[in-house]
JSON list of C-alpha atoms in Angstrom, two decimals:
[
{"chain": "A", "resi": 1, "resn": "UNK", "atom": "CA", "xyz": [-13.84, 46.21, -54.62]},
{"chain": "A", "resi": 2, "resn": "UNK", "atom": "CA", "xyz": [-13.89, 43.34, -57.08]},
{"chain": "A", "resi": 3, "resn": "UNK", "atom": "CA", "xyz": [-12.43, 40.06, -54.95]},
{"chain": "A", "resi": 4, "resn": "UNK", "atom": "CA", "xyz": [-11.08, 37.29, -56.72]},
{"chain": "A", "resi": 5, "resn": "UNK", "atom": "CA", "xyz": [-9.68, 34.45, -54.20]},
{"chain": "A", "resi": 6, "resn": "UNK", "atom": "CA", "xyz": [-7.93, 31.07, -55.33]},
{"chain": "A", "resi": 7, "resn": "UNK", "atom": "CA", "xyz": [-7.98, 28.49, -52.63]},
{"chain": "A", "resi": 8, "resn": "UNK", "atom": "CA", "xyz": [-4.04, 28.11, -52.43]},
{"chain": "A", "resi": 9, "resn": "UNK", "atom": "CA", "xyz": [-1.21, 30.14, -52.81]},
{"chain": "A", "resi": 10, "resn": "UNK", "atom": "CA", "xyz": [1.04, 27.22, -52.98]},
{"chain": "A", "resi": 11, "resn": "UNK", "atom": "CA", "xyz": [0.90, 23.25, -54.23]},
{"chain": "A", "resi": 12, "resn": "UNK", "atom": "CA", "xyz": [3.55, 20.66, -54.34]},
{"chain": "A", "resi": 13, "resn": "UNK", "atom": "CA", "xyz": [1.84, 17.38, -56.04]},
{"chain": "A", "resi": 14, "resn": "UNK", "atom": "CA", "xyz": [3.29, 13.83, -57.77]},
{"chain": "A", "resi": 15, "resn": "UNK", "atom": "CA", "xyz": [3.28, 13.45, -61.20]},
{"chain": "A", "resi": 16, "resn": "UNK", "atom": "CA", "xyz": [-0.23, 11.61, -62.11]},
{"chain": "A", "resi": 17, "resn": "UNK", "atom": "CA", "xyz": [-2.24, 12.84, -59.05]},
{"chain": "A", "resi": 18, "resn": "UNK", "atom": "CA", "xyz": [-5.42, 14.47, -59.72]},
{"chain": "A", "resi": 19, "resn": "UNK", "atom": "CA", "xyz": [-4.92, 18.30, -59.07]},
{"chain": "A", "resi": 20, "resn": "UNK", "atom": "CA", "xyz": [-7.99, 21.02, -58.03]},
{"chain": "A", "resi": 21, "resn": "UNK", "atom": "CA", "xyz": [-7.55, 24.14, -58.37]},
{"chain": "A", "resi": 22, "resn": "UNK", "atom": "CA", "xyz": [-10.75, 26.99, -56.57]},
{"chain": "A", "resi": 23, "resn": "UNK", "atom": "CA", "xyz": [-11.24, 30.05, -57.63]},
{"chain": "A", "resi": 24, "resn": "UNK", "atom": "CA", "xyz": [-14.15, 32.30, -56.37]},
{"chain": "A", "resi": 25, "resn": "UNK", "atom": "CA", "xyz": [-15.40, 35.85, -57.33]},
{"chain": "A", "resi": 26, "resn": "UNK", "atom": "CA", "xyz": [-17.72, 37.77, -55.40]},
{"chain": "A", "resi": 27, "resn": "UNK", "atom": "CA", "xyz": [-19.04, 40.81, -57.82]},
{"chain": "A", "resi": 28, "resn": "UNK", "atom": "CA", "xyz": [-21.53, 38.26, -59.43]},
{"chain": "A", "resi": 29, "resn": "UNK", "atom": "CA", "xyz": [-19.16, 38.44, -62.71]},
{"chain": "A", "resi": 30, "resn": "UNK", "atom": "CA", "xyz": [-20.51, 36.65, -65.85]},
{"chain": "A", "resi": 31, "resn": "UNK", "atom": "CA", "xyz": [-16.56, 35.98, -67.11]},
{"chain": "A", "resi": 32, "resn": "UNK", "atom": "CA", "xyz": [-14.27, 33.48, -65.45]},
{"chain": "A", "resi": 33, "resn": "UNK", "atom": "CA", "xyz": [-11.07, 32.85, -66.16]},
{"chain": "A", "resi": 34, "resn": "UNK", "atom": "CA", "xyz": [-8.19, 30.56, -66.17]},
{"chain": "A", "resi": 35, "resn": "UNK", "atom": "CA", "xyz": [-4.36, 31.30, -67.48]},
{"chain": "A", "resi": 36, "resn": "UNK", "atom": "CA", "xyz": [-1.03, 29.94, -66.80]},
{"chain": "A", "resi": 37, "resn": "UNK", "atom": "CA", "xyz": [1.99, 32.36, -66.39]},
{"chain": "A", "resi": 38, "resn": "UNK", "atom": "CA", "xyz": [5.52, 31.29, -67.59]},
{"chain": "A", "resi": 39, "resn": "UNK", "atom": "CA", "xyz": [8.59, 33.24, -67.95]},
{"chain": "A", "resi": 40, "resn": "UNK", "atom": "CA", "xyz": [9.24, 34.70, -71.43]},
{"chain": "A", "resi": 41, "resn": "UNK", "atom": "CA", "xyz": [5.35, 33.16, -72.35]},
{"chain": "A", "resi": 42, "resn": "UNK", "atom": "CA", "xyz": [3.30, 36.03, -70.48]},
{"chain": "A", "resi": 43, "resn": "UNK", "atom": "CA", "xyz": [-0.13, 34.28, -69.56]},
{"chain": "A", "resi": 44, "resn": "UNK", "atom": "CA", "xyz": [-2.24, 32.08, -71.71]},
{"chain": "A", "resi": 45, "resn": "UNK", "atom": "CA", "xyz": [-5.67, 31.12, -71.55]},
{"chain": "A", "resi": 46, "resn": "UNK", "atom": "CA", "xyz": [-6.25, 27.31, -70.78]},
{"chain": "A", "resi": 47, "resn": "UNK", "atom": "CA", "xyz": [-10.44, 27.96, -70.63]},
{"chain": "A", "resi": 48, "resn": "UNK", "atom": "CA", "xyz": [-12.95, 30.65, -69.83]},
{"chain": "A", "resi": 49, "resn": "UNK", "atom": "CA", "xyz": [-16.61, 30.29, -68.97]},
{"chain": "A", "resi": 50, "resn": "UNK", "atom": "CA", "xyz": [-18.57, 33.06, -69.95]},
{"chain": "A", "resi": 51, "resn": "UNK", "atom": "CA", "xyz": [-21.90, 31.45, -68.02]},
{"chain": "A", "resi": 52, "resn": "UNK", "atom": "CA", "xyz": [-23.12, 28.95, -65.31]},
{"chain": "A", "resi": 53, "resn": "UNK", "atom": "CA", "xyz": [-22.13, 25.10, -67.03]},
{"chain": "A", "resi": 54, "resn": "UNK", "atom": "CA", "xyz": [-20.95, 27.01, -69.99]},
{"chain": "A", "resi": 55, "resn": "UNK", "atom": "CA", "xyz": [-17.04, 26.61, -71.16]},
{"chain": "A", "resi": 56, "resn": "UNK", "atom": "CA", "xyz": [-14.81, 26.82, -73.87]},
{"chain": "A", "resi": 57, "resn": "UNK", "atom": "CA", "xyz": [-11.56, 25.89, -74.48]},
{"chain": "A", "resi": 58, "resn": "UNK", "atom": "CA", "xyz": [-8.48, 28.83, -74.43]},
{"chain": "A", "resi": 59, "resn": "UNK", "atom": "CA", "xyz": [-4.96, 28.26, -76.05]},
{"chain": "A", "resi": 60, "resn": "UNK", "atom": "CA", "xyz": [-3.56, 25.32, -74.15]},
{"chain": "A", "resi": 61, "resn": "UNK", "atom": "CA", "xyz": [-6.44, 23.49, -72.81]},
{"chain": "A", "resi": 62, "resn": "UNK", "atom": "CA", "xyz": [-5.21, 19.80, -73.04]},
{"chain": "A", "resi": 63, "resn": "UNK", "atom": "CA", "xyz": [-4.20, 18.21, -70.09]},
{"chain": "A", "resi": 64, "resn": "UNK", "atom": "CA", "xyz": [-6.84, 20.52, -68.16]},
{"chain": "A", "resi": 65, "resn": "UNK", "atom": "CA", "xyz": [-10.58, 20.42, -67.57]},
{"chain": "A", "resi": 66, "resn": "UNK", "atom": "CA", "xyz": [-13.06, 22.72, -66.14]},
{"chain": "A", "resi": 67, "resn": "UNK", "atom": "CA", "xyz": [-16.19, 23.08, -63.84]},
{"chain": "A", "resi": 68, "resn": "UNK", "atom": "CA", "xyz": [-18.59, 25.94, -63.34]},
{"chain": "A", "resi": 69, "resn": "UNK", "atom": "CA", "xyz": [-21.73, 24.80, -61.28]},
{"chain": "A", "resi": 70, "resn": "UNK", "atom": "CA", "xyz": [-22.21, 27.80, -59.72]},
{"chain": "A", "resi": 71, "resn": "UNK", "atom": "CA", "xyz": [-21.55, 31.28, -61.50]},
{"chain": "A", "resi": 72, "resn": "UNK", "atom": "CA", "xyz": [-18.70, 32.61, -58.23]},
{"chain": "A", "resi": 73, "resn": "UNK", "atom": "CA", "xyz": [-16.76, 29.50, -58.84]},
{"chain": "A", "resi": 74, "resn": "UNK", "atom": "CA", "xyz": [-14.54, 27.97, -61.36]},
{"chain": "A", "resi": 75, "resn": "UNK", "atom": "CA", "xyz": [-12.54, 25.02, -60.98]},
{"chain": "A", "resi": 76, "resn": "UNK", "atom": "CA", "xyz": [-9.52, 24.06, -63.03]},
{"chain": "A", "resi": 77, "resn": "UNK", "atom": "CA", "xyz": [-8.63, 20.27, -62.85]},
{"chain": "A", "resi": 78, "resn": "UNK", "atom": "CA", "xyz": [-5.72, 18.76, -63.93]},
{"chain": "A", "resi": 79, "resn": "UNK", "atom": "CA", "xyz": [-6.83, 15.10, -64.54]},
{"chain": "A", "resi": 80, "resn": "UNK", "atom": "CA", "xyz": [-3.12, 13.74, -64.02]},
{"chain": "A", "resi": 81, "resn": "UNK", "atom": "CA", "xyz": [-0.55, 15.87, -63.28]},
{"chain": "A", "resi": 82, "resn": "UNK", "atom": "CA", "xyz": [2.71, 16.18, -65.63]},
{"chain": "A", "resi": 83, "resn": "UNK", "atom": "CA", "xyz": [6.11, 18.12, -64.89]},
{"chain": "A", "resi": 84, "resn": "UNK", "atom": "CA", "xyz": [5.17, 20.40, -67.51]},
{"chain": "A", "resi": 85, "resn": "UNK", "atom": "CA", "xyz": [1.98, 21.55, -65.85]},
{"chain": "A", "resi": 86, "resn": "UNK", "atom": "CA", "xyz": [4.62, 23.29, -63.48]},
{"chain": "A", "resi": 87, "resn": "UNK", "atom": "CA", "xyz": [3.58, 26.46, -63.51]},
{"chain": "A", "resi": 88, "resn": "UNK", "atom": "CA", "xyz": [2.04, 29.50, -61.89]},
{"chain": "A", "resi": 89, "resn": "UNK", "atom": "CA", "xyz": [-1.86, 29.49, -62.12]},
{"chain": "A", "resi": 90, "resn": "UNK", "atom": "CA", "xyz": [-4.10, 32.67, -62.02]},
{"chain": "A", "resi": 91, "resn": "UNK", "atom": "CA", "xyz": [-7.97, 33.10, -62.09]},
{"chain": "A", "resi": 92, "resn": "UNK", "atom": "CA", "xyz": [-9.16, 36.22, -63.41]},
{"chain": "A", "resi": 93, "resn": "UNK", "atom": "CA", "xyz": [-13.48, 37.06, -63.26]},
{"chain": "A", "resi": 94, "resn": "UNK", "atom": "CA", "xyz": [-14.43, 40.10, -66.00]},
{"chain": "A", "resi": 95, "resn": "UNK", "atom": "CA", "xyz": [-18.20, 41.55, -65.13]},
{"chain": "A", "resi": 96, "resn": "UNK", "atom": "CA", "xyz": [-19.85, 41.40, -68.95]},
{"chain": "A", "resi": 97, "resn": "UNK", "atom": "CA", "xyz": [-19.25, 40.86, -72.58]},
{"chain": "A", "resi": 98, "resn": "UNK", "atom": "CA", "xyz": [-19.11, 44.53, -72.99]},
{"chain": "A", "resi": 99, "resn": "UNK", "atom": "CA", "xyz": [-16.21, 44.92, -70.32]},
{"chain": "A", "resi": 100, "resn": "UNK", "atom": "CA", "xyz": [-14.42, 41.59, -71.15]},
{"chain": "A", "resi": 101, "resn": "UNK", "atom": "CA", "xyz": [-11.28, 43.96, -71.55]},
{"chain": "A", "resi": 102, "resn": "UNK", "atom": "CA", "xyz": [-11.10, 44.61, -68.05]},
{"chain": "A", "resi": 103, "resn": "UNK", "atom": "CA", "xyz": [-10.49, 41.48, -65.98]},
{"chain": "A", "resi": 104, "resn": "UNK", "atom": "CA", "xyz": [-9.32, 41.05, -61.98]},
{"chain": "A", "resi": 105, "resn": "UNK", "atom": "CA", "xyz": [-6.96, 37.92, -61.35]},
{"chain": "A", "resi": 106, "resn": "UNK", "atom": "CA", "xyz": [-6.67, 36.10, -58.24]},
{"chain": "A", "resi": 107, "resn": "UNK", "atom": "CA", "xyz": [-3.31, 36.07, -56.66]},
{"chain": "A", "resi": 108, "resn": "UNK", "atom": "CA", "xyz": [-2.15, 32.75, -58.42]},
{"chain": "A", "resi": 109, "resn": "UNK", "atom": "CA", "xyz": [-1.37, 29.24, -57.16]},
{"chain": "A", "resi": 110, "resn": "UNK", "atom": "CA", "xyz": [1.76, 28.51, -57.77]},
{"chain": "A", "resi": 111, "resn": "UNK", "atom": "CA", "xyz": [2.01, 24.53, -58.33]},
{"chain": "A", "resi": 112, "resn": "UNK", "atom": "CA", "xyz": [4.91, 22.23, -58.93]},
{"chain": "A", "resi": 113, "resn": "UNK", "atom": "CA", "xyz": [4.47, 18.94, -59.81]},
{"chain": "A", "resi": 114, "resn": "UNK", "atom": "CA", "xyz": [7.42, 16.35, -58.92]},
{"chain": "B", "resi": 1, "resn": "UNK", "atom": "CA", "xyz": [-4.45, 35.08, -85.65]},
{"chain": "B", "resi": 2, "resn": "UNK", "atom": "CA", "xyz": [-4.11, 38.40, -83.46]},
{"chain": "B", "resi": 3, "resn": "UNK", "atom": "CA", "xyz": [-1.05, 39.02, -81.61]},
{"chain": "B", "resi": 4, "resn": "UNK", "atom": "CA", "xyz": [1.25, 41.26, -79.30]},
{"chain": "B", "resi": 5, "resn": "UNK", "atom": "CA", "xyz": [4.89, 41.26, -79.93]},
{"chain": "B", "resi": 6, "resn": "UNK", "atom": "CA", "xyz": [7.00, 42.93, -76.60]},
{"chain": "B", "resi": 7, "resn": "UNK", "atom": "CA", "xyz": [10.58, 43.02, -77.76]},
{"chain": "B", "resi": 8, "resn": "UNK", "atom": "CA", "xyz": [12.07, 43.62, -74.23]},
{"chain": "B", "resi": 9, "resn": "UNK", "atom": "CA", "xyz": [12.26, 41.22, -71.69]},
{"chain": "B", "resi": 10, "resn": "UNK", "atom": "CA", "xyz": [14.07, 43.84, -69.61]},
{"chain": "B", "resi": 11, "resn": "UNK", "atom": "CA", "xyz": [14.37, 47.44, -69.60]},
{"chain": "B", "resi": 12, "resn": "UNK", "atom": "CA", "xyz": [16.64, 49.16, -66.58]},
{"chain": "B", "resi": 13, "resn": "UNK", "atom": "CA", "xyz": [16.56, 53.19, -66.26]},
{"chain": "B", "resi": 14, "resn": "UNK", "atom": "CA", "xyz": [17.26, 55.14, -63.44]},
{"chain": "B", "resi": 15, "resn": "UNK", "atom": "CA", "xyz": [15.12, 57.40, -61.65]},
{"chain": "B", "resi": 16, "resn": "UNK", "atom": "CA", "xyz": [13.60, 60.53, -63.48]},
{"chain": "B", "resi": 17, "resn": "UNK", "atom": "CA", "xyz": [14.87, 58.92, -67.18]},
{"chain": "B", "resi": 18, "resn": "UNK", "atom": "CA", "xyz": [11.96, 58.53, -69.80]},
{"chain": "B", "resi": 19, "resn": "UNK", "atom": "CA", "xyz": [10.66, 55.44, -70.34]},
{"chain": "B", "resi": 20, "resn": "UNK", "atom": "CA", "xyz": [9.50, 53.49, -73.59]},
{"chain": "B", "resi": 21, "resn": "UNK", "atom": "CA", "xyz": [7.69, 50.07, -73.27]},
{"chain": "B", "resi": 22, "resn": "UNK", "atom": "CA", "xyz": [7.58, 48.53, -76.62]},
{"chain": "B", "resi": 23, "resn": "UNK", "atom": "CA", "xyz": [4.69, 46.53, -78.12]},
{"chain": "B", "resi": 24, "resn": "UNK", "atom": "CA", "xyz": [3.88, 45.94, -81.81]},
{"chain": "B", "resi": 25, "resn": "UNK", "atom": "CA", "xyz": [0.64, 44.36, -82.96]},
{"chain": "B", "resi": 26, "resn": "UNK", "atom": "CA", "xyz": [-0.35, 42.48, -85.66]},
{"chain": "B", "resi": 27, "resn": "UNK", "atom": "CA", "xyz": [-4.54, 42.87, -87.02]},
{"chain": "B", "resi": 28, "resn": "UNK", "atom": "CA", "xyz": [-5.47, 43.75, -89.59]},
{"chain": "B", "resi": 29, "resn": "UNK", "atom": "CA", "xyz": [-8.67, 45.64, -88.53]},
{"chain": "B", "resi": 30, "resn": "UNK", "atom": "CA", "xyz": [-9.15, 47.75, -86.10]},
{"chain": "B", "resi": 31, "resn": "UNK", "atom": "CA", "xyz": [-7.97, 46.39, -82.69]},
{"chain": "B", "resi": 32, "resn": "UNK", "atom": "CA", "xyz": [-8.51, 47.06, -79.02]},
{"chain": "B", "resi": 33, "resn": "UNK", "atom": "CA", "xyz": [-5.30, 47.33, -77.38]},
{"chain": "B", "resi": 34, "resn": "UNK", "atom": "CA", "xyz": [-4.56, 47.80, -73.20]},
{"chain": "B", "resi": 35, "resn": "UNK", "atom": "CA", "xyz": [-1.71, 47.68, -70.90]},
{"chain": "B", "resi": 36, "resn": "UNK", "atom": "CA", "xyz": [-1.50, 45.16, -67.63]},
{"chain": "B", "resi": 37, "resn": "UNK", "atom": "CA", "xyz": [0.96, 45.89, -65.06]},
{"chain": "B", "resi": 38, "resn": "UNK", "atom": "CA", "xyz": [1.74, 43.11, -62.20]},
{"chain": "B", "resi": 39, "resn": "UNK", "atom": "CA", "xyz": [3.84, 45.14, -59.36]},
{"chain": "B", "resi": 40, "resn": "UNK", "atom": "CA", "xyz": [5.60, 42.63, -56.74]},
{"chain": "B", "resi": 41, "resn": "UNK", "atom": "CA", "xyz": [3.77, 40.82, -54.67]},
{"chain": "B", "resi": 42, "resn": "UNK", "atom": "CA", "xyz": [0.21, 42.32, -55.82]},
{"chain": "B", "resi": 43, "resn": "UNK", "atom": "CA", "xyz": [-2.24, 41.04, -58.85]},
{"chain": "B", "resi": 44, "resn": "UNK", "atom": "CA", "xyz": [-2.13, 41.38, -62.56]},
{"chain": "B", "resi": 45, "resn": "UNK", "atom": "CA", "xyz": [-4.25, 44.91, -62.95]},
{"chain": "B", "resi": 46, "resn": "UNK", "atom": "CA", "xyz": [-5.85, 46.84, -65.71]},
{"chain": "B", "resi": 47, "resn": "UNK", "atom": "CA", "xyz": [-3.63, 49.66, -66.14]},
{"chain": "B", "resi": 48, "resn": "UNK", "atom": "CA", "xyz": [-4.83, 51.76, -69.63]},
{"chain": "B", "resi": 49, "resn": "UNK", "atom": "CA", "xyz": [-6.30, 51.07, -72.87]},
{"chain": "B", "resi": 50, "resn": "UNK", "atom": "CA", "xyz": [-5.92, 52.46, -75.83]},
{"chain": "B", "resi": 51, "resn": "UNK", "atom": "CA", "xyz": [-9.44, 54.30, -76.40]},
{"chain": "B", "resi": 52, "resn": "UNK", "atom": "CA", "xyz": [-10.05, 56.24, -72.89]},
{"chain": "B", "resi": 53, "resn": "UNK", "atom": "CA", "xyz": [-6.63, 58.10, -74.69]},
{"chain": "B", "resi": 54, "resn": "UNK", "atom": "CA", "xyz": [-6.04, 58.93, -70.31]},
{"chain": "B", "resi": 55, "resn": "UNK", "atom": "CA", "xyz": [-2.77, 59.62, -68.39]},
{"chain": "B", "resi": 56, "resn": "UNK", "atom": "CA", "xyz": [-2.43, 56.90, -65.42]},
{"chain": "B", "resi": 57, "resn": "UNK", "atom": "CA", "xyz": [0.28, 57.05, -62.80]},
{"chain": "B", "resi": 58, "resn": "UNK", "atom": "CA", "xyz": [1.83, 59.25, -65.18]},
{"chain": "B", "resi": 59, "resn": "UNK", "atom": "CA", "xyz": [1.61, 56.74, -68.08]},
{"chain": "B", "resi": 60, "resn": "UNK", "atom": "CA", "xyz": [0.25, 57.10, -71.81]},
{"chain": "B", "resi": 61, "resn": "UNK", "atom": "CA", "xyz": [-0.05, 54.81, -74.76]},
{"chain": "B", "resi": 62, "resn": "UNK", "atom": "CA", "xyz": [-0.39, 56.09, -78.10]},
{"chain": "B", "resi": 63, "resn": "UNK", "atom": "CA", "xyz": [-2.04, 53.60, -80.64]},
{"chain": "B", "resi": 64, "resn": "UNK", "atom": "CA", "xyz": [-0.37, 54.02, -84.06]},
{"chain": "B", "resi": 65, "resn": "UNK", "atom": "CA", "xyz": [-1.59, 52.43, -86.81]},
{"chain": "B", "resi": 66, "resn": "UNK", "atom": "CA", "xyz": [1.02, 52.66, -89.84]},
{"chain": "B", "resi": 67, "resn": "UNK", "atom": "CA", "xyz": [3.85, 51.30, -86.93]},
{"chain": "B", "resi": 68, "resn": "UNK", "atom": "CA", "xyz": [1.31, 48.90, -85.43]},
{"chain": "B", "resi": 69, "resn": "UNK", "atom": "CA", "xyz": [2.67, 49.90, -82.41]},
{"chain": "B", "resi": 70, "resn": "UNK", "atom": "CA", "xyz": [1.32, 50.89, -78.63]},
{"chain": "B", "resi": 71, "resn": "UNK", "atom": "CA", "xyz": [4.10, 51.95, -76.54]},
{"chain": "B", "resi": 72, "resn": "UNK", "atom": "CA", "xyz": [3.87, 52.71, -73.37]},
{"chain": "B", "resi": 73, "resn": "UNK", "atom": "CA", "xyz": [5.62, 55.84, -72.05]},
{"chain": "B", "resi": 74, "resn": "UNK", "atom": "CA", "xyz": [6.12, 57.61, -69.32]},
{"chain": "B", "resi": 75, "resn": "UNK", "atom": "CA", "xyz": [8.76, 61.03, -68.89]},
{"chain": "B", "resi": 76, "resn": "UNK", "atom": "CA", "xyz": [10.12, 60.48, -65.89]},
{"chain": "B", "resi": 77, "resn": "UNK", "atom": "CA", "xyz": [10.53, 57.01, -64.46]},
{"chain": "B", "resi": 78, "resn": "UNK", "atom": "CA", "xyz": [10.12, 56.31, -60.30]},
{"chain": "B", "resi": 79, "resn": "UNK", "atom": "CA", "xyz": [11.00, 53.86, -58.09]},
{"chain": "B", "resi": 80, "resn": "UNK", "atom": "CA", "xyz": [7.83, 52.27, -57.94]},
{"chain": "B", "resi": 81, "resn": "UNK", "atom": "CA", "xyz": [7.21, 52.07, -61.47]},
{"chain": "B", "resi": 82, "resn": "UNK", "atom": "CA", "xyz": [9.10, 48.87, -61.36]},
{"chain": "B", "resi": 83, "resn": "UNK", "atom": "CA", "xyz": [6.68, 46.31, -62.28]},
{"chain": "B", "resi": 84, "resn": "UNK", "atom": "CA", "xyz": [5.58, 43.29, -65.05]},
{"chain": "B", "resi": 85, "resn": "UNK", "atom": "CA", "xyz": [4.30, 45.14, -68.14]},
{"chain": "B", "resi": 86, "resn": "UNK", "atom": "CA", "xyz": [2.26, 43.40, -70.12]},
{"chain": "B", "resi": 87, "resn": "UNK", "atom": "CA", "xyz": [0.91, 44.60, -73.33]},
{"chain": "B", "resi": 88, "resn": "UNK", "atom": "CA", "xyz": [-2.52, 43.18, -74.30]},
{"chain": "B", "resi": 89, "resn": "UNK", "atom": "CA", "xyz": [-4.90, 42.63, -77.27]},
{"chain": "B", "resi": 90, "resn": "UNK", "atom": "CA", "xyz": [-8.78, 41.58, -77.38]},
{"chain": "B", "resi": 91, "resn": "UNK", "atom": "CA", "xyz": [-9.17, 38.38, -79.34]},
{"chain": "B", "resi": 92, "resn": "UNK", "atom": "CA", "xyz": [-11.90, 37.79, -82.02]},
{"chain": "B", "resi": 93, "resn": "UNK", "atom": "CA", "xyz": [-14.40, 36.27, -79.70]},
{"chain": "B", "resi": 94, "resn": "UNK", "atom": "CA", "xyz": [-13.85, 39.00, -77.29]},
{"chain": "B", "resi": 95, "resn": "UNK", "atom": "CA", "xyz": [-14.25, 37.14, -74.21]},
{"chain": "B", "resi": 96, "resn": "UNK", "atom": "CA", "xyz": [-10.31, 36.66, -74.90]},
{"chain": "B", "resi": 97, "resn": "UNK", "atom": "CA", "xyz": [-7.71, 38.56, -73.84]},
{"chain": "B", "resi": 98, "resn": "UNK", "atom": "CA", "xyz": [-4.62, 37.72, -75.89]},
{"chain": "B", "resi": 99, "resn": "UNK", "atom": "CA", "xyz": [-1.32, 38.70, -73.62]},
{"chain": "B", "resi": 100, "resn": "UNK", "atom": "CA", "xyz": [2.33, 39.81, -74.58]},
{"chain": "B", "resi": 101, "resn": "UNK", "atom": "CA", "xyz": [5.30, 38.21, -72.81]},
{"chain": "B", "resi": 102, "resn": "UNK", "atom": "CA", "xyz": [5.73, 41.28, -70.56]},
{"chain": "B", "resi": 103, "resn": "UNK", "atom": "CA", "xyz": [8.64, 43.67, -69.95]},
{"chain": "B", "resi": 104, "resn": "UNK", "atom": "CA", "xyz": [10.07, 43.95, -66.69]},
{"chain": "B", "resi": 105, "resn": "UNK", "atom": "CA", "xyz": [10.72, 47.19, -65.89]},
{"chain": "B", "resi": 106, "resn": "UNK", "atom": "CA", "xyz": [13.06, 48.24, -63.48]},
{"chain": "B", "resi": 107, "resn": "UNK", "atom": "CA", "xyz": [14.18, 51.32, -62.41]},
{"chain": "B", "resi": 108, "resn": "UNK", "atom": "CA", "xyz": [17.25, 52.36, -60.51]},
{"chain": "B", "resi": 109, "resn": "UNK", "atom": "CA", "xyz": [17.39, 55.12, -57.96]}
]
């Protein structure tokens, strides 16, 4: 059973602080994921990595930044936090380019910045 | 640019009623199409797509072309049916999954 964690459920941060958000598969998945949900928006994809060090930027990526030094974990940064990077947050890990249709998402940080 | 329209931000029925998620798509070649459903408090899942042409949890989407359409239907709705639908396309690069704005279905006992 495919196990996607994210390191927090919830986050309350300030407006400018530098924000790190964990996410960690453990079925040795090539894909990794990272989308924001909003009501009325469904989810959209702020970057995937589809290797180790290898990224590339989804449909909203500014504001955000990535890291993938290992191939279980992918970080999404926020370098300074805005209002409007309220939001819920969900990893999702797909095994292969062949069964990049079928991905499994992490439970979601939800994070509010104030 | 591919993309998944999902007309409904909220459909109510009541228990046993057919249900009829809508979602309209817009390629113009020949696209791979799936349904995600998030059910409370558990993760965003796979739960069809649009080749394997399967029945899950009593669910079926048909993919039709000259519509550009791939409901999702079901003939009698239950209780725990009630979920986030979302209906989903494979971008060009197909790493991508490109995501509707979802349905929430709820159904009434």
């Amino acid at each position: 059973d495919v196990k996607v964690t994210q390191s927090s459920r919830y986050l309350v941060k300030r407006t400018g602080e530098k924000v790190f958000l964990e996410c960690v598969q453990d079925m040795d998945h090539e894909n990794m994921f990272w989308y924001r949900q909003d009501p009325g928006l469904g989810l959209r994809l702020i970057y995937f990595s589809y290797d180790v060090k290898m990224k590339e930027k989804g449909d909203i990526p500014e504001g955000y930044s990535v890291s993938r030094e290992k191939k279980e974990r992918f970080s999404l940064i926020l370098e300074s936090a805005s209002t409007n990077q309220t939001s819920m947050y969900l990893c999702a890990s797909s095994k292969s380019w062949q069964e990049a249709y079928e991905q499994y998402f992490g439970p979601g940080t939800r994070l509010t910045v104030t | 640019a591919q993309r998944v329209t999902q007309p409904e931000k909220l459909l109510s029925v009541f228990k046993g009623a057919p249900v009829e998620l809508k979602c309209n798509y817009s390629y113009s070649g020949s696209p791979e199409l799936f349904w995600y459903v998030q059910y409370s408090r558990q993760r965003l899942q796979l739960l069809l797509r649009h080749i394997s042409r399967e029945s899950i949890k009593g669910f079926t989407a048909d993919l039709n072309k000259g519509e550009t359409s791939f409901h999702l239907k079901k003939p009698f709705a239950q209780e725990e049916d009630s979920a986030m639908y979302y209906c989903v396309t494979r971008g060009d690069s197909s790493y991508k999954l490109i995501f509707g704005s979802g349905t929430r279905l709820l159904v009434r006992p």
